[in-house]
Coordinates of C-alpha atoms in Angstrom, one line a residue:
X1 CA -10.8 7.5 24.5
X2 CA -11.6 4.3 23.4
X3 CA -9.1 2.0 21.5
X4 CA -10.3 1.4 17.8
X5 CA -9.1 -1.3 15.4
X6 CA -10.1 -1.8 11.8
X7 CA -11.9 -5.4 11.6
X8 CA -9.2 -7.0 9.8
X9 CA -6.8 -6.0 12.6
X10 CA -9.1 -7.2 15.3
X11 CA -9.7 -10.4 13.6
X12 CA -6.0 -11.0 13.4
X13 CA -5.5 -10.1 16.9
X14 CA -8.5 -12.5 18.0
X15 CA -7.2 -15.3 15.9
X16 CA -3.7 -14.9 16.7
X17 CA -4.5 -15.2 20.4
X18 CA -6.1 -18.4 19.7
X19 CA -3.0 -20.0 18.1
X20 CA -0.7 -18.5 21.0
X21 CA -3.0 -20.2 23.4
X22 CA -2.7 -23.6 21.6
X23 CA 0.8 -23.4 21.0
X24 CA 1.7 -22.6 24.7
X25 CA -0.6 -25.4 25.9
X26 CA 0.9 -27.8 23.3
X27 CA -2.4 -28.3 21.1
X28 CA -2.6 -29.1 17.5
X29 CA -2.1 -26.0 15.4
X30 CA -4.0 -26.2 12.2
X31 CA -4.6 -23.4 9.7
X32 CA -5.2 -19.7 10.9
X33 CA -6.9 -17.0 8.8
X34 CA -8.4 -13.8 8.9
X35 CA -10.4 -14.3 5.5
X36 CA -13.9 -14.4 6.1
X37 CA -16.2 -17.6 5.6
X38 CA -19.7 -18.5 6.6
X39 CA -20.5 -16.8 9.9
X40 CA -16.9 -16.0 11.0
X41 CA -14.5 -13.1 10.3
X42 CA -11.6 -15.5 10.9
X43 CA -10.7 -19.0 12.1
X44 CA -8.1 -20.7 14.1
X45 CA -8.5 -24.3 13.5
X46 CA -7.1 -27.3 15.3
X47 CA -7.6 -29.5 12.3
X48 CA -5.0 -30.2 9.6
X49 CA -7.1 -31.8 6.9
X50 CA -8.5 -29.4 4.1
X51 CA -12.0 -31.0 4.6
X52 CA -12.0 -29.7 8.2
X53 CA -11.9 -32.9 9.8
X54 CA -11.1 -32.2 13.5
X55 CA -9.0 -34.2 15.8
X56 CA -11.1 -32.9 18.6
X57 CA -14.2 -34.5 20.3
X58 CA -16.8 -32.9 22.4
X59 CA -15.1 -33.1 25.8
X60 CA -14.8 -30.1 27.5
X61 CA -11.5 -29.5 28.9
X62 CA -9.7 -26.4 30.4
X63 CA -7.4 -26.0 27.4
X64 CA -10.3 -26.2 25.2
X65 CA -12.3 -23.4 27.0
X66 CA -9.0 -21.4 27.7
X67 CA -8.1 -21.5 24.0
X68 CA -11.9 -20.3 23.0
X69 CA -11.5 -17.6 25.5
X70 CA -8.2 -16.6 24.5
X71 CA -9.2 -14.2 21.6
X72 CA -11.1 -12.2 24.0
X73 CA -8.5 -12.2 26.7
X74 CA -5.8 -11.1 24.5
X75 CA -7.9 -8.1 23.2
X76 CA -8.7 -7.3 26.9
X77 CA -5.0 -7.5 28.1
X78 CA -3.7 -5.4 25.2
X79 CA -6.6 -3.2 24.4
X80 CA -8.5 -2.9 27.9
X81 CA -10.5 0.1 26.1
X82 CA -11.8 -1.7 23.3
X83 CA -15.3 -2.4 23.3
X84 CA -15.5 -6.2 22.3
X85 CA -18.9 -7.4 23.8
X86 CA -20.4 -9.7 21.6
X87 CA -17.7 -10.2 19.2
X88 CA -16.7 -13.7 20.2
X89 CA -20.4 -15.3 20.3
X90 CA -19.4 -18.1 18.3
X91 CA -16.3 -19.1 20.7
X92 CA -19.0 -19.2 23.5
X93 CA -21.4 -21.3 21.6
X94 CA -18.7 -23.8 21.1
X95 CA -18.1 -23.7 24.8
X96 CA -21.8 -24.3 25.7
X97 CA -21.7 -27.5 23.4
X98 CA -19.0 -29.2 25.3
X99 CA -19.1 -31.9 27.8
X100 CA -17.3 -31.7 31.2
X101 CA -14.9 -34.1 32.9
X102 CA -12.8 -32.7 35.7
X103 CA -13.0 -30.1 38.4
X104 CA -12.4 -26.7 36.7
X105 CA -14.7 -27.9 33.7
X106 CA -17.1 -29.2 36.4
X107 CA -17.5 -25.6 37.6
X108 CA -17.7 -24.3 34.0
X109 CA -20.4 -27.0 33.6
X110 CA -22.1 -26.1 36.7
X111 CA -22.2 -22.1 35.7
X112 CA -23.6 -23.2 32.5
X113 CA -26.5 -25.4 34.4
X114 CA -27.1 -22.6 36.7
X115 CA -27.3 -20.0 34.0
X116 CA -28.9 -22.0 30.8
X117 CA -29.6 -18.4 29.3
X118 CA -26.4 -16.9 30.9
X119 CA -24.7 -14.0 29.4
X120 CA -21.2 -14.5 27.8
X121 CA -19.8 -11.9 29.7
X122 CA -20.6 -13.3 32.9
X123 CA -19.1 -16.7 31.8
X124 CA -16.0 -15.1 30.5
X125 CA -15.6 -12.9 34.0
X126 CA -16.1 -15.8 36.0
X127 CA -13.1 -18.1 34.3
X128 CA -11.0 -15.6 32.5
X129 CA -8.1 -15.3 35.1
X130 CA -5.6 -18.0 33.7
X131 CA -5.9 -16.8 30.0
X132 CA -5.5 -13.5 31.0
X133 CA -2.5 -14.1 33.1
X134 CA -0.8 -15.9 30.4
X135 CA -1.3 -12.9 27.9
X136 CA 0.1 -10.2 30.3
X137 CA 3.7 -12.2 30.4
X138 CA 6.4 -10.4 28.3
X139 CA 6.9 -13.5 26.3
X140 CA 3.5 -14.1 25.3
X141 CA 2.8 -10.4 24.4
X142 CA 6.0 -10.5 22.1
X143 CA 5.0 -13.8 20.4
X144 CA 1.4 -12.5 20.1
X145 CA 2.5 -9.3 18.4
X146 CA 4.7 -11.4 15.7
X147 CA 1.9 -13.6 14.9
X148 CA -0.1 -10.8 14.5
X149 CA 2.0 -8.8 12.2
X150 CA 2.8 -12.0 10.2
X151 CA -1.1 -12.8 9.8
X152 CA -1.9 -9.1 8.7
X153 CA 0.9 -9.3 6.1
X154 CA 0.1 -12.8 4.7
X155 CA -3.7 -13.0 5.2
X156 CA -3.4 -16.7 6.3
X157 CA -0.8 -19.2 7.7
X158 CA -0.3 -22.8 8.0
X159 CA 0.0 -24.4 11.4
X160 CA 3.7 -25.1 10.8
X161 CA 4.4 -21.4 9.9
X162 CA 2.5 -20.1 12.8
X163 CA 4.4 -22.3 15.1
X164 CA 7.8 -21.2 13.7
X165 CA 6.8 -17.3 14.1
X166 CA 5.7 -18.3 17.7
X167 CA 9.1 -20.2 18.4
X168 CA 11.4 -17.4 17.0
X169 CA 9.3 -14.7 18.9
X170 CA 9.1 -16.6 22.2

């Protein structure tokens, strides 16, 4: 039987996964929200200002790509029967617009060059392993679940509050 999640719970899990990866990889943790806006069901930002001014540039790094893949990876790790194809297209679009600078990123860049109309699923399966491995650890699962629970309850969390929850659960 296929796993079913209501859209709000799915979005909380997806966005929580982005935050867990940011936190584990020592990235900036900005606002996290499951409140819909524009074309997104939720958002896990790496900016702190209210005008969405990002601290990131357009450089393709493993941490940036893995963070973007984390939403999909956590859902796959914890809900393997859930059909989520196509639910993270905006994350993949962000990956497609980054510029590469190291070996892993060069491989990702080469994949994108070799597959200009490539399918997001093929890219995901080619590079997912480090992110999946992270989410399969007991500590990560505990932190992920704690953050999901808090996000579902509150609807949005500050970067500071989400980090506090992750640190306590870890």
